[in-house]
Short mmCIF file of C-alpha atoms and ligand atoms in Angstrom, two decimals:
data_model
loop_
_atom_site.label_atom_id
_atom_site.label_comp_id
_atom_site.label_asym_id
_atom_site.label_seq_id
_atom_site.Cartn_x
_atom_site.Cartn_y
_atom_site.Cartn_z
CA MET A 20 11.35 23.89 0.31
CA THR A 21 12.96 27.07 -1.05
CA LEU A 22 15.36 27.41 -3.96
CA SER A 23 18.21 28.83 -1.92
CA LYS A 24 19.98 25.44 -2.22
CA PRO A 25 20.75 23.73 -5.55
CA PRO A 26 18.11 21.13 -6.40
CA PRO A 27 19.02 17.58 -5.25
CA PRO A 28 20.45 15.21 -7.92
CA GLY A 29 17.71 13.79 -10.12
CA THR A 30 15.46 16.82 -9.63
CA VAL A 31 15.04 20.08 -11.55
CA ALA A 32 14.19 23.55 -10.29
CA MET A 33 11.69 24.39 -12.96
CA SER A 34 8.16 23.92 -14.12
CA GLU A 35 9.06 23.16 -17.77
CA VAL A 36 9.66 19.59 -18.96
CA THR A 37 12.88 18.25 -20.47
CA SER A 38 12.90 16.52 -23.88
CA ASP A 39 13.26 13.10 -22.18
CA GLU A 40 10.23 13.90 -20.08
CA ARG A 41 8.28 15.03 -23.14
CA GLN A 42 9.01 11.67 -24.72
CA LEU A 43 7.75 9.84 -21.62
CA ALA A 44 4.68 12.06 -21.42
CA ALA A 45 3.72 11.26 -25.01
CA ARG A 46 3.92 7.51 -24.31
CA ASN A 47 2.23 7.64 -20.92
CA HIS A 48 -0.75 9.76 -21.73
CA GLY A 49 -3.02 11.29 -19.11
CA PHE A 50 -6.70 10.99 -18.41
CA LEU A 51 -8.74 13.64 -20.25
CA THR A 52 -10.25 15.64 -17.40
CA GLU A 53 -13.49 16.33 -19.33
CA ALA A 54 -14.06 12.57 -18.88
CA LEU A 55 -14.71 13.29 -15.17
CA ARG A 56 -18.29 13.57 -16.44
CA TYR A 57 -18.42 9.78 -16.93
CA PRO A 58 -18.69 7.52 -13.84
CA THR A 59 -16.62 4.89 -15.69
CA THR A 60 -13.74 6.12 -17.83
CA PRO A 61 -13.89 5.04 -21.49
CA ILE A 62 -10.81 2.88 -22.17
CA GLY A 63 -8.86 5.30 -24.38
CA MET A 64 -9.43 8.18 -21.93
CA HIS A 65 -7.94 6.31 -18.95
CA TYR A 66 -4.34 7.28 -18.10
CA LEU A 67 -1.43 4.96 -18.95
CA LEU A 68 1.88 4.36 -17.23
CA THR A 69 4.33 1.84 -18.65
CA HIS A 70 7.95 1.88 -17.48
CA TYR A 71 9.43 -0.13 -20.38
CA ASP A 72 7.74 -1.40 -23.59
CA VAL A 73 4.24 -2.76 -23.92
CA PRO A 74 5.03 -6.46 -24.56
CA VAL A 75 3.42 -8.49 -27.34
CA VAL A 76 1.82 -11.50 -25.66
CA GLU A 77 0.64 -14.60 -27.51
CA PRO A 78 -2.16 -16.15 -25.46
CA ALA A 79 -1.27 -19.63 -26.73
CA THR A 80 2.18 -19.54 -25.15
CA TRP A 81 1.35 -17.40 -22.10
CA SER A 82 0.66 -18.96 -18.69
CA LEU A 83 0.49 -17.84 -15.08
CA GLU A 84 2.96 -19.66 -12.82
CA VAL A 85 1.92 -19.78 -9.16
CA GLY A 86 4.69 -21.15 -6.98
CA GLY A 87 7.41 -20.52 -4.42
CA LEU A 88 6.43 -21.43 -0.86
CA VAL A 89 3.18 -23.19 -1.74
CA GLU A 90 2.23 -26.83 -1.38
CA GLN A 91 0.66 -27.22 -4.84
CA PRO A 92 2.29 -25.01 -7.46
CA VAL A 93 0.14 -24.53 -10.58
CA SER A 94 0.50 -23.25 -14.10
CA LEU A 95 -2.74 -21.78 -15.50
CA THR A 96 -3.76 -20.86 -19.03
CA LEU A 97 -5.86 -17.78 -19.75
CA GLU A 98 -8.88 -20.00 -20.41
CA GLU A 99 -8.42 -21.71 -17.04
CA ILE A 100 -8.27 -18.35 -15.30
CA LYS A 101 -11.36 -17.14 -17.15
CA SER A 102 -13.29 -20.23 -16.11
CA ARG A 103 -12.72 -19.50 -12.40
CA PRO A 104 -15.25 -17.53 -10.27
CA ALA A 105 -15.52 -14.03 -11.76
CA VAL A 106 -16.02 -10.69 -10.02
CA SER A 107 -16.48 -7.24 -11.59
CA ARG A 108 -15.82 -4.08 -9.67
CA ARG A 109 -15.37 -0.43 -10.35
CA VAL A 110 -11.97 0.75 -9.11
CA THR A 111 -10.23 4.13 -9.31
CA LEU A 112 -6.57 3.77 -10.26
CA GLU A 113 -4.16 6.66 -9.68
CA CYS A 114 -0.43 6.83 -10.36
CA ALA A 115 1.62 7.59 -7.25
CA GLY A 116 3.36 10.33 -9.27
CA ASN A 117 0.12 12.16 -10.02
CA GLY A 118 0.48 15.86 -9.11
CA ARG A 119 4.31 15.75 -9.31
CA MET A 120 4.50 18.97 -11.38
CA ALA A 121 3.27 20.94 -8.36
CA LEU A 122 6.63 20.39 -6.58
CA GLN A 123 9.54 22.84 -6.74
CA PRO A 124 12.17 21.51 -7.25
CA ARG A 125 10.76 18.30 -8.61
CA ALA A 126 11.91 14.83 -9.66
CA LEU A 127 12.89 14.32 -13.30
CA SER A 128 10.29 11.74 -14.24
CA GLN A 129 6.92 11.36 -15.88
CA PRO A 130 5.69 14.98 -15.60
CA TRP A 131 2.16 14.47 -14.35
CA GLY A 132 -0.14 17.39 -13.69
CA ILE A 133 -3.35 16.04 -12.18
CA GLU A 134 -4.34 13.67 -14.96
CA ALA A 135 -2.87 10.28 -13.91
CA VAL A 136 -6.17 8.77 -12.81
CA GLY A 137 -9.11 6.82 -14.19
CA THR A 138 -11.92 4.54 -13.08
CA ALA A 139 -12.68 1.30 -14.88
CA GLU A 140 -14.95 -1.66 -14.42
CA TRP A 141 -12.42 -4.48 -13.94
CA THR A 142 -13.36 -8.15 -14.26
CA GLY A 143 -11.29 -11.01 -12.93
CA THR A 144 -11.00 -13.71 -10.34
CA PRO A 145 -10.18 -13.17 -6.64
CA LEU A 146 -6.50 -13.79 -5.86
CA ARG A 147 -7.49 -15.17 -2.48
CA LEU A 148 -9.29 -18.21 -3.95
CA LEU A 149 -6.19 -19.13 -5.95
CA LEU A 150 -3.83 -18.68 -2.98
CA ASP A 151 -6.14 -20.86 -0.85
CA GLU A 152 -6.07 -23.56 -3.52
CA VAL A 153 -2.29 -23.73 -3.81
CA SER A 154 -1.92 -23.71 0.03
CA VAL A 155 0.61 -21.05 0.87
CA SER A 156 3.08 -22.42 3.41
CA ASP A 157 3.33 -20.99 6.93
CA ALA A 158 6.85 -19.75 6.21
CA ALA A 159 5.64 -17.31 3.51
CA VAL A 160 5.47 -13.61 4.45
CA GLU A 161 5.00 -11.96 1.07
CA VAL A 162 3.79 -12.69 -2.44
CA VAL A 163 5.78 -11.37 -5.43
CA PHE A 164 4.01 -10.44 -8.68
CA ALA A 165 6.15 -10.34 -11.82
CA GLY A 166 5.26 -8.83 -15.17
CA ILE A 167 6.89 -10.10 -18.34
CA ASP A 168 8.09 -6.63 -19.34
CA LEU A 169 11.85 -6.09 -19.16
CA GLY A 170 13.81 -2.87 -18.96
CA ILE A 171 16.64 -0.94 -17.36
CA GLU A 172 16.19 1.55 -14.57
CA ASN A 173 19.02 3.23 -12.64
CA ASP A 174 21.38 0.91 -14.59
CA ILE A 175 19.56 -2.13 -13.20
CA ARG A 176 18.21 -4.61 -15.74
CA GLN A 177 14.92 -5.93 -14.42
CA ARG A 178 11.45 -7.28 -14.89
CA TYR A 179 8.69 -5.14 -13.47
CA GLU A 180 8.03 -6.76 -10.07
CA ARG A 181 6.14 -5.78 -6.95
CA SER A 182 5.07 -7.56 -3.77
CA LEU A 183 2.28 -7.55 -1.22
CA THR A 184 2.40 -8.84 2.33
CA LEU A 185 0.54 -12.12 2.64
CA ALA A 186 -2.18 -10.39 4.68
CA GLU A 187 -2.75 -7.80 1.93
CA ALA A 188 -2.64 -10.44 -0.83
CA LEU A 189 -5.32 -12.42 1.01
CA ARG A 190 -7.65 -9.40 1.16
CA GLY A 191 -10.67 -10.67 -0.76
CA GLU A 192 -10.85 -7.49 -2.88
CA VAL A 193 -7.57 -8.17 -4.72
CA LEU A 194 -8.25 -9.44 -8.25
CA LEU A 195 -6.45 -11.12 -11.14
CA VAL A 196 -8.07 -9.17 -13.96
CA TYR A 197 -8.52 -10.04 -17.66
CA ALA A 198 -11.19 -7.52 -18.72
CA ILE A 199 -11.75 -3.77 -18.53
CA ASN A 200 -15.15 -2.16 -19.17
CA GLY A 201 -16.44 -5.51 -20.47
CA GLN A 202 -13.65 -6.07 -23.03
CA ASP A 203 -10.43 -8.12 -22.98
CA LEU A 204 -7.60 -6.03 -21.57
CA PRO A 205 -5.97 -4.09 -24.40
CA PRO A 206 -2.18 -4.56 -24.67
CA GLN A 207 -1.36 -1.26 -22.98
CA HIS A 208 -3.45 -2.07 -19.87
CA GLY A 209 -1.77 -5.45 -19.28
CA TYR A 210 -3.11 -8.11 -21.67
CA PRO A 211 -3.74 -10.90 -20.88
CA LEU A 212 -3.75 -10.57 -17.08
CA ARG A 213 -3.01 -7.94 -14.45
CA LEU A 214 -3.27 -7.45 -10.73
CA ILE A 215 -5.81 -4.99 -9.30
CA VAL A 216 -5.33 -4.01 -5.66
CA PRO A 217 -8.26 -1.70 -4.88
CA GLY A 218 -7.25 1.39 -2.91
CA TRP A 219 -3.52 1.21 -3.67
CA TYR A 220 -1.53 3.53 -5.91
CA GLY A 221 -1.02 2.41 -9.51
CA MET A 222 2.46 0.84 -9.28
CA THR A 223 1.06 -2.11 -7.28
CA ASN A 224 -1.30 -3.14 -10.07
CA VAL A 225 1.22 -5.25 -12.03
CA LYS A 226 0.37 -5.56 -15.74
CA TRP A 227 1.30 -8.49 -18.03
CA LEU A 228 1.38 -10.71 -14.97
CA SER A 229 3.23 -13.98 -15.51
CA SER A 230 4.16 -15.28 -12.07
CA ILE A 231 2.99 -15.16 -8.48
CA THR A 232 5.59 -16.41 -6.00
CA ALA A 233 5.25 -16.82 -2.23
CA VAL A 234 8.51 -15.89 -0.44
CA ASP A 235 9.81 -16.00 3.14
CA GLN A 236 11.52 -12.57 3.15
CA PRO A 237 10.19 -9.08 2.43
CA PHE A 238 10.80 -8.51 -1.30
CA GLU A 239 13.48 -5.92 -2.01
CA GLY A 240 13.32 -5.64 -5.82
CA TYR A 241 13.88 -2.25 -7.41
CA GLN A 242 10.22 -1.21 -7.70
CA GLN A 243 9.64 -2.10 -4.05
CA GLY A 244 12.86 -1.44 -2.15
CA HIS A 245 14.06 1.58 -4.10
CA ALA A 246 11.34 3.20 -6.24
CA TYR A 247 7.95 4.30 -4.94
CA ARG A 248 9.18 5.40 -1.53
CA MET A 249 8.64 8.74 0.21
CA ARG A 250 12.05 10.24 1.01
CA SER A 251 13.47 13.69 1.52
CA VAL A 252 17.11 12.76 0.73
CA ALA A 253 18.53 10.12 -1.64
CA ASP A 254 20.34 7.98 0.93
CA GLU A 255 17.47 7.41 3.31
CA ARG A 256 15.33 4.29 3.11
CA GLY A 257 12.06 6.20 3.16
CA THR A 258 8.59 4.74 3.51
CA ALA A 259 6.77 2.67 0.91
CA LEU A 260 3.79 4.17 -0.89
CA GLU A 261 0.67 2.13 -0.47
CA ARG A 262 -2.83 3.57 -0.33
CA ILE A 263 -4.16 6.46 -2.40
CA ARG A 264 -4.48 9.77 -0.57
CA PRO A 265 -7.78 11.63 -0.99
CA ARG A 266 -8.27 13.90 -3.97
CA ALA A 267 -11.18 15.67 -5.65
CA LEU A 268 -11.09 16.95 -9.22
CA MET A 269 -13.49 19.20 -11.10
CA ALA A 270 -14.73 18.51 -14.61
CA PRO A 271 -13.53 21.67 -16.37
CA PRO A 272 -16.55 23.96 -16.91
CA GLY A 273 -17.15 25.96 -20.10
CA ILE A 274 -14.84 25.73 -23.09
CA PRO A 275 -11.02 25.66 -23.22
CA ASP A 276 -8.48 27.84 -24.90
CA TYR A 277 -6.69 25.39 -27.22
CA PHE A 278 -3.16 26.25 -26.11
CA THR A 279 -3.37 27.34 -22.45
CA ARG A 280 -6.43 25.22 -21.52
CA TYR A 281 -7.80 28.22 -19.57
CA ARG A 282 -11.56 28.00 -19.45
CA SER A 283 -14.12 30.44 -20.77
CA VAL A 284 -17.56 30.44 -19.14
CA ALA A 285 -20.64 32.64 -19.69
CA ALA A 286 -21.76 34.77 -16.72
CA GLY A 287 -24.66 33.39 -14.72
CA PRO A 288 -25.45 30.12 -12.92
CA VAL A 289 -22.97 27.28 -13.53
CA THR A 290 -23.24 23.72 -12.23
CA LEU A 291 -19.79 22.58 -11.11
CA GLN A 292 -19.27 18.84 -10.95
CA GLY A 293 -16.47 16.38 -10.45
CA ARG A 294 -15.36 13.22 -8.65
CA ALA A 295 -13.46 12.41 -5.46
CA TRP A 296 -11.67 9.31 -4.15
CA SER A 297 -9.49 7.97 -1.34
CA GLY A 298 -7.86 4.56 -0.93
CA PHE A 299 -8.14 4.76 2.87
CA ALA A 300 -11.85 5.23 3.55
CA PRO A 301 -15.05 6.35 1.83
CA ILE A 302 -15.24 10.03 0.85
CA ALA A 303 -16.88 12.03 3.66
CA SER A 304 -16.98 15.51 2.09
CA VAL A 305 -15.96 17.62 -0.89
CA GLU A 306 -15.65 21.39 -0.63
CA VAL A 307 -15.46 23.83 -3.52
CA THR A 308 -13.81 27.24 -3.73
CA THR A 309 -14.39 29.81 -6.47
CA ASP A 310 -12.00 32.40 -4.96
CA ARG A 311 -8.73 30.43 -4.66
CA GLY A 312 -9.37 29.14 -1.18
CA GLU A 313 -10.73 32.27 0.55
CA THR A 314 -14.06 30.55 1.10
CA TRP A 315 -15.19 26.94 0.77
CA LEU A 316 -18.68 25.61 0.08
CA GLU A 317 -19.72 22.02 0.81
CA ALA A 318 -20.64 20.11 -2.38
CA THR A 319 -23.45 17.55 -2.69
CA LEU A 320 -22.16 13.96 -2.94
CA GLU A 321 -23.67 11.16 -5.00
CA PRO A 322 -23.78 7.70 -3.41
CA GLN A 323 -20.41 5.92 -3.74
CA PRO A 324 -20.82 3.27 -6.47
CA ASP A 325 -18.11 0.96 -5.10
CA ARG A 326 -15.94 1.24 -2.00
CA TYR A 327 -12.86 1.87 -4.19
CA ALA A 328 -14.44 3.89 -7.00
CA TRP A 329 -14.65 7.66 -7.11
CA VAL A 330 -17.82 9.39 -6.01
CA GLY A 331 -19.52 12.17 -7.98
CA TRP A 332 -20.04 15.64 -6.45
CA MET A 333 -21.92 18.76 -7.54
CA SER A 334 -22.04 22.44 -6.55
CA GLN A 335 -23.74 25.58 -7.89
CA TRP A 336 -21.82 28.74 -8.77
CA GLU A 337 -23.04 32.16 -9.82
CA ALA A 338 -20.30 33.16 -12.26
CA GLU A 339 -19.53 36.89 -12.20
CA PRO A 340 -17.51 38.56 -14.98
CA GLY A 341 -13.74 38.47 -14.39
CA GLU A 342 -11.01 35.90 -13.72
CA HIS A 343 -11.49 33.20 -11.11
CA LEU A 344 -9.47 30.32 -9.67
CA LEU A 345 -11.71 27.34 -8.93
CA GLY A 346 -10.68 24.41 -6.77
CA CYS A 347 -12.06 21.51 -4.77
CA ARG A 348 -10.83 19.35 -1.91
CA ALA A 349 -11.85 16.00 -0.48
CA ALA A 350 -11.79 14.50 3.00
CA ASP A 351 -12.38 10.83 3.78
CA ALA A 352 -14.10 9.10 6.69
CA ASP A 353 -10.72 8.41 8.34
CA GLY A 354 -10.06 12.15 8.57
CA ASN A 355 -7.50 12.25 5.73
CA ARG A 356 -7.78 15.62 3.96
CA GLN A 357 -6.28 17.19 0.87
CA PRO A 358 -3.64 19.79 1.77
CA LEU A 359 -3.44 23.23 0.12
CA GLU A 360 0.29 22.77 -0.54
CA PRO A 361 1.92 19.47 -1.61
CA GLU A 362 4.18 17.61 0.81
CA TRP A 363 7.64 17.88 -0.76
CA ASN A 364 9.47 14.57 -1.36
CA LEU A 365 12.32 13.54 -3.61
CA GLY A 366 10.40 11.24 -5.94
CA GLY A 367 7.43 13.56 -6.33
CA TYR A 368 4.87 11.06 -5.02
CA ALA A 369 1.43 11.39 -3.43
CA CYS A 370 1.14 15.10 -4.29
CA ASN A 371 -2.56 15.52 -3.62
CA ALA A 372 -2.63 19.27 -2.99
CA VAL A 373 -5.65 21.27 -4.18
CA HIS A 374 -5.41 22.11 -7.88
CA TYR A 375 -6.87 25.36 -9.25
CA LEU A 376 -8.51 25.86 -12.62
CA LYS A 377 -8.30 29.29 -14.20
CA ILE A 378 -11.69 30.47 -15.47
CA VAL A 379 -12.47 33.63 -17.42
CA VAL A 380 -16.09 34.71 -17.16
CA ASP A 381 -17.11 37.02 -19.97
CA PRO A 382 -20.18 39.23 -19.58
CA THR A 383 -20.93 39.36 -23.29
CA SER A 384 -20.04 36.10 -25.01
CA PRO A 385 -19.59 32.52 -23.89
CA ILE A 386 -16.84 32.15 -26.49
CA ALA A 387 -14.74 35.07 -25.32
CA VAL A 388 -11.22 35.08 -26.72
CA HIS A 389 -8.65 35.67 -24.01
CA ARG A 390 -4.90 35.65 -23.59
CA PRO A 391 -2.94 34.39 -20.58
N1 LIG B 19 4.30 -4.89 -15.57
C1 LIG B 19 4.08 -3.60 -15.30
N2 LIG B 19 3.06 -3.28 -14.51
C2 LIG B 19 2.80 -1.98 -14.21
C3 LIG B 19 3.63 -0.95 -14.71
C4 LIG B 19 4.70 -1.31 -15.56
O1 LIG B 19 5.44 -0.48 -16.07
N3 LIG B 19 4.89 -2.65 -15.83
N4 LIG B 19 3.36 0.35 -14.35
C5 LIG B 19 2.66 0.53 -13.08
C6 LIG B 19 2.28 1.89 -12.79
S1 LIG B 19 3.49 2.90 -12.20
C7 LIG B 19 0.98 2.32 -12.89
S2 LIG B 19 0.55 3.87 -12.40
C8 LIG B 19 -0.07 1.44 -13.42
C9 LIG B 19 -0.75 2.08 -14.62
O2 LIG B 19 -1.77 1.26 -15.11
P1 LIG B 19 -2.46 1.63 -16.52
O3 LIG B 19 -1.38 1.92 -17.50
O4 LIG B 19 -3.31 0.47 -16.87
O5 LIG B 19 -3.31 2.87 -16.25
O6 LIG B 19 0.44 0.17 -13.83
C10 LIG B 19 1.43 -0.37 -13.00
N5 LIG B 19 1.75 -1.70 -13.42
MO1 LIG B 20 2.47 4.94 -11.52
#
């Protein structure tokens, strides 16, 4: 899209952030990309996205209500949920708005670069077992998950709510999670209970879960029927975002400039490493460029630790003095590939285009001082 037309309402034709966006960005912090060196992201280095306020939840008064079109509605305490069969799995979570800043013009929203991702070891109980126990009625088509957090969005007062089709909700991989990396969920990640839907973009993974309701109509709440849809104009219905498109990221080599984050690397052999993920299928290949996409070299992949967790990759580079733009791109076993340019859409979602890191290689000193 060119800038010959004025930007659509709700978007801006610029790469800077507004003061409202700065405020959102400080609350919803990003993943620290140097943490791509860890297979599991330490809790405080995982990204955060919270639409409203992080609620204060008292475990003594909290319960999970499972009802709607079910034969045996139940109300469960946290202890009852924790005493059910437990599963731990490593899952990569990525916000659907990750990469939004690459669009021109772009939606006024949380101004993500490429840092809205993280991989945690989540522990919880399979949703499927609970749905089987309450006997979902034949009339049900979807299951609605409601958080207890309240807010206003587009002038609509709401709880944060999302749904899954019954078929997706019954996928055995979907978990009701109460622990992250072996600890109770911290408040900001959804204490005491959240949904984890492996392979789906972040918005589906409802935090501070308080009810699960089977319904006989597709759910049309704000976060489902309006937000998180791919559209090119405001008045079209668009298509719902679901699974995570493939992406590879590189752990930034060398050392950063404090302000610009440009990297400084000593000349000579450099091991480039990073991680890649896709919500559709296992990662099939990662390619690396050290000349802004002129040439691509296939990276070595580590075994994938979990079907829905990122996989490590590695590549060797002989760093020559000068400035370089380094990038990487992933493809999955279904043939989904990362594009070189993002697919423009009004909300700024699913922008998985290749991202380039600027590297300055200095022949004399690994701590070269440079200016943009
Ligand atoms: N109840 C509730 N659940 C929520 C949200 C929210 O604002 N409220 N944000 C969603 C979005 S958009 C994302 S990307 C993920 C972020 O999860 P995290 O903050 O644990 O990384 O939570 C999702 N679940
Ligand atoms: Mo998100």
